Short mmCIF file of C-alpha atoms in Angstrom, two decimals:
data_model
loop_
_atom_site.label_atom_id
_atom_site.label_comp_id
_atom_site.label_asym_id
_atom_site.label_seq_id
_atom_site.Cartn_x
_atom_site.Cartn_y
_atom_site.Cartn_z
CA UNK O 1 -19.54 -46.75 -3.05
CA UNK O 2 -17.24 -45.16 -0.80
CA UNK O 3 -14.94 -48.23 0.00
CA UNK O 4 -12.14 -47.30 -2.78
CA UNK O 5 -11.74 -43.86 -0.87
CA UNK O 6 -11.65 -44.93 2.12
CA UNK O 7 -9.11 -48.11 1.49
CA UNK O 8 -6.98 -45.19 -0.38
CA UNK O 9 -6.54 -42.86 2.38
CA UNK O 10 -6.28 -46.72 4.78
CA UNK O 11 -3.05 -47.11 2.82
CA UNK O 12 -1.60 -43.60 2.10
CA UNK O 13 -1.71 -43.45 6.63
CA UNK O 14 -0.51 -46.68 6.68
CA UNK O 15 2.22 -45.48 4.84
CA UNK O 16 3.11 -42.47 6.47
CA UNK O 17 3.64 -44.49 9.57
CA UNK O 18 6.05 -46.73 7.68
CA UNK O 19 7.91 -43.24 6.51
CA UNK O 20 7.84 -42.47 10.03
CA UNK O 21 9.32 -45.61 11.57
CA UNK O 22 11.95 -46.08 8.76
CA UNK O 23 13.19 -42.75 9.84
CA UNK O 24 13.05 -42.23 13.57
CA UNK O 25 12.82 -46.15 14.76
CA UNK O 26 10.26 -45.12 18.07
CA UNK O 27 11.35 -47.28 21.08
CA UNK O 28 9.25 -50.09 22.67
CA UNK O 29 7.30 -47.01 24.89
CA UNK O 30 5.77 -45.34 21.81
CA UNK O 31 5.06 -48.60 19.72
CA UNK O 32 3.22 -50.17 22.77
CA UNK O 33 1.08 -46.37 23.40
CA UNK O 34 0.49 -46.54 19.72
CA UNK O 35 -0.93 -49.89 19.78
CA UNK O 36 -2.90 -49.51 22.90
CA UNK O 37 -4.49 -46.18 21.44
CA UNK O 38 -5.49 -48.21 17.90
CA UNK O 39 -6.57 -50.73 20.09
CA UNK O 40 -9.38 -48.62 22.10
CA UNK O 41 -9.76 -46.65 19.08
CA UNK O 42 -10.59 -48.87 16.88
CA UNK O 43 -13.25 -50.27 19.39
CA UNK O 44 -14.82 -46.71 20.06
CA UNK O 45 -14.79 -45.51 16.67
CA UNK O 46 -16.58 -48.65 15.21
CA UNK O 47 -18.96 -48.59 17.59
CA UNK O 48 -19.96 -45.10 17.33
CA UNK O 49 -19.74 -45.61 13.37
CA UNK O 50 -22.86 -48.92 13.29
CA UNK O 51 -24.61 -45.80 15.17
CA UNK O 52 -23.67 -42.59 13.57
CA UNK O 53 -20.89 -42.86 10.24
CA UNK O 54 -21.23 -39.22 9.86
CA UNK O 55 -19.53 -38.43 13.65
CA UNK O 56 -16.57 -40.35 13.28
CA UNK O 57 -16.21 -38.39 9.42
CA UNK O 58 -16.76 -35.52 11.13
CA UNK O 59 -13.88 -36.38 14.17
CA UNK O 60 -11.74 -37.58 11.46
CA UNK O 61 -11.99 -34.41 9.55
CA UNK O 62 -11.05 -32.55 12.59
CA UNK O 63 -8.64 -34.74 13.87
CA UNK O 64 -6.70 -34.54 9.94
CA UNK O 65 -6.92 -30.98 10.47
CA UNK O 66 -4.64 -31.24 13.67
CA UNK O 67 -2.40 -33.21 11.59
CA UNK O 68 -2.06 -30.71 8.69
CA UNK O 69 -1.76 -28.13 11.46
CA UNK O 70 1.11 -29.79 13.09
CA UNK O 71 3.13 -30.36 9.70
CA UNK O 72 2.63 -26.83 8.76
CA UNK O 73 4.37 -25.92 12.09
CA UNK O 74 6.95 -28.50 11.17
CA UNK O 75 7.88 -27.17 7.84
CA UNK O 76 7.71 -23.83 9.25
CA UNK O 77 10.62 -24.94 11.79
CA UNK O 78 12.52 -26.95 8.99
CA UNK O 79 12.47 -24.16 6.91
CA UNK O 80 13.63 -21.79 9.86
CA UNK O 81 17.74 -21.11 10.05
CA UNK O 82 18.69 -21.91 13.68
CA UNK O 83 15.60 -23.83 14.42
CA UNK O 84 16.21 -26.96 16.12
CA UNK O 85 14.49 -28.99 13.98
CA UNK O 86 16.39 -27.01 11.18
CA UNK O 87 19.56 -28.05 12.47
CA UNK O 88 18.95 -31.78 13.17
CA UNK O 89 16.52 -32.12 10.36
CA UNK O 90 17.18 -29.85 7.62
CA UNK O 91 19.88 -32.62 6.10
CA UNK O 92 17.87 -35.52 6.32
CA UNK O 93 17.34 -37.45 3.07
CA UNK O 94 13.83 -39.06 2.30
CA UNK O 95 14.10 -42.20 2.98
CA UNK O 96 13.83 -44.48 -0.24
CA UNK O 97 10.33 -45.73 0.99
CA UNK O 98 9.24 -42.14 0.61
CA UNK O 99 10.96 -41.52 -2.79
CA UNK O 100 9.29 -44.54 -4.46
CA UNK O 101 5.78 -43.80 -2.88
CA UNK O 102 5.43 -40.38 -4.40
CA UNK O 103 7.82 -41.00 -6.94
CA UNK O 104 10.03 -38.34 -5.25
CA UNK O 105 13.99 -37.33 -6.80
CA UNK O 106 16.28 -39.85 -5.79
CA UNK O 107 18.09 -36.81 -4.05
CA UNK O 108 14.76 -35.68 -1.62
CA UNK O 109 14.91 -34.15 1.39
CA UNK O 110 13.20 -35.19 4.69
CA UNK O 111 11.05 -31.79 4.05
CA UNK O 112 9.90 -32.79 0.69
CA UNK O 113 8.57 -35.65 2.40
CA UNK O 114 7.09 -33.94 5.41
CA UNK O 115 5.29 -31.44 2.36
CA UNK O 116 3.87 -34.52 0.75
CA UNK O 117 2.76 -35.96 3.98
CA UNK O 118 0.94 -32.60 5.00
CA UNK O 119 -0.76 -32.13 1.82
CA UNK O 120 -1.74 -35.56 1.52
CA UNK O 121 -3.46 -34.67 5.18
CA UNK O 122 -5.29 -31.84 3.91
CA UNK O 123 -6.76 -34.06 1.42
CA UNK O 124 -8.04 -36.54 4.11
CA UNK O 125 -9.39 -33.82 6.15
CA UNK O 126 -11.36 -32.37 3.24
CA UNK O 127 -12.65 -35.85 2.42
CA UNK O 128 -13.95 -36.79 5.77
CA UNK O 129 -15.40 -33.89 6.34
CA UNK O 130 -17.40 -34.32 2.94
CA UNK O 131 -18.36 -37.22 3.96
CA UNK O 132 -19.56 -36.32 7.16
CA UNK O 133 -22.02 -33.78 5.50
CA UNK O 134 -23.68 -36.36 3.31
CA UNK O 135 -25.93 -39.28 3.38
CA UNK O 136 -23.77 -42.97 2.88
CA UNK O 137 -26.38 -43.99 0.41
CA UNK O 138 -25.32 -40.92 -1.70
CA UNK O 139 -22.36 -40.94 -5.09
CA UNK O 140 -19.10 -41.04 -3.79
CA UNK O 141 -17.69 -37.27 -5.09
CA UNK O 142 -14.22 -38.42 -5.12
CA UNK O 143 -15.38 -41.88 -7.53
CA UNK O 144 -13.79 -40.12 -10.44
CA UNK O 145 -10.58 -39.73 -9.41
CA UNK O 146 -10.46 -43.71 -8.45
CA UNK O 147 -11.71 -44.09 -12.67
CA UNK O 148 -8.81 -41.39 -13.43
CA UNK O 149 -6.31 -43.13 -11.48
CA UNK O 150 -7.28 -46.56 -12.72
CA UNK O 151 -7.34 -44.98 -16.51
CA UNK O 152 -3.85 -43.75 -15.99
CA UNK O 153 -2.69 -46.69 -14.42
CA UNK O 154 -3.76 -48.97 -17.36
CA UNK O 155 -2.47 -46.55 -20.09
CA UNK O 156 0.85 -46.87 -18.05
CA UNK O 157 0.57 -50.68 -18.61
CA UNK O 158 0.32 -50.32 -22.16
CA UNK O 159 3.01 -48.58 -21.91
CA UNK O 160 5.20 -51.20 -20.42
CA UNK O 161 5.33 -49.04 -17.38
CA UNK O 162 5.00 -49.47 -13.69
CA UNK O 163 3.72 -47.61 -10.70
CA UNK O 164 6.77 -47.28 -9.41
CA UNK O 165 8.76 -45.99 -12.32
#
């Protein structure tokens, strides 16, 4: 099925949020526009998806390709002298949240993060939009990497290892 998928990319937003409010703490104005918007979305969306699944893929696609879009344009302006993003950004540490979700160096930068974040978006736009162009009662394509993931994971057991080391 296509539940593992989805609950992965559920999570990996879910976290990107918590990256987000670890490092800019939004005021009560954003967090109650932010809840409002899940709110109504939330309603819309499911309704529309008992009808149609393949439209709210196919918004969701579109609506990750903003996102990668607009962290392109970030790391464009972090990565541009005399920006001024550059200059309030470009020393920013990833916060430790960050570094132990994708196992980043303990010395990351905010931009390292941002990178992750946007290519982690890519990745949800091209799955949405797969599964926009299929049937639900067909394979899940991304299935094997779950079964990779879950190989790698138990080897790492074995191993005496964590996730997070």
């Amino acid at each position: 099925g296509w539940i593992h998928t989805l609950l992965e990319e559920a999570e990996n937003e879910r976290m990107h949020l918590l990256v987000f409010m670890n490092m800019f703490s939004p005021g009560l104005a954003t967090r109650l526009a932010v809840v409002g918007l899940q709110y109504t979305l939330v309603a819309l969306l499911t309704a529309v998806y008992v009808i149609r699944p393949q439209l709210v893929h196919r918004f969701v696609g579109y609506l990750e390709e903003t996102a990668v879009q607009t962290y392109l344009n970030i790391i464009k302006h972090l990565e541009t002298p005399g920006s001024k993003i550059n200059k309030e950004w470009k020393d920013l540490p990833a916060p430790v949240i960050a570094i132990d979700y994708w196992r980043l160096p303990k010395d990351a930068s905010f931009l390292e993060v941002v990178k992750q974040i946007c290519a982690d978006e890519m990745h949800h736009r091209d799955v949405n939009h797969e599964f926009a162009s299929i049937s639900q009662k067909e394979f899940n394509p991304f299935v094997t990497e779950h079964i990779k993931d879950a190989d790698q994971a138990a080897e790492a057991r074995k191993l005496g290892q964590t996730s997070n080391n």
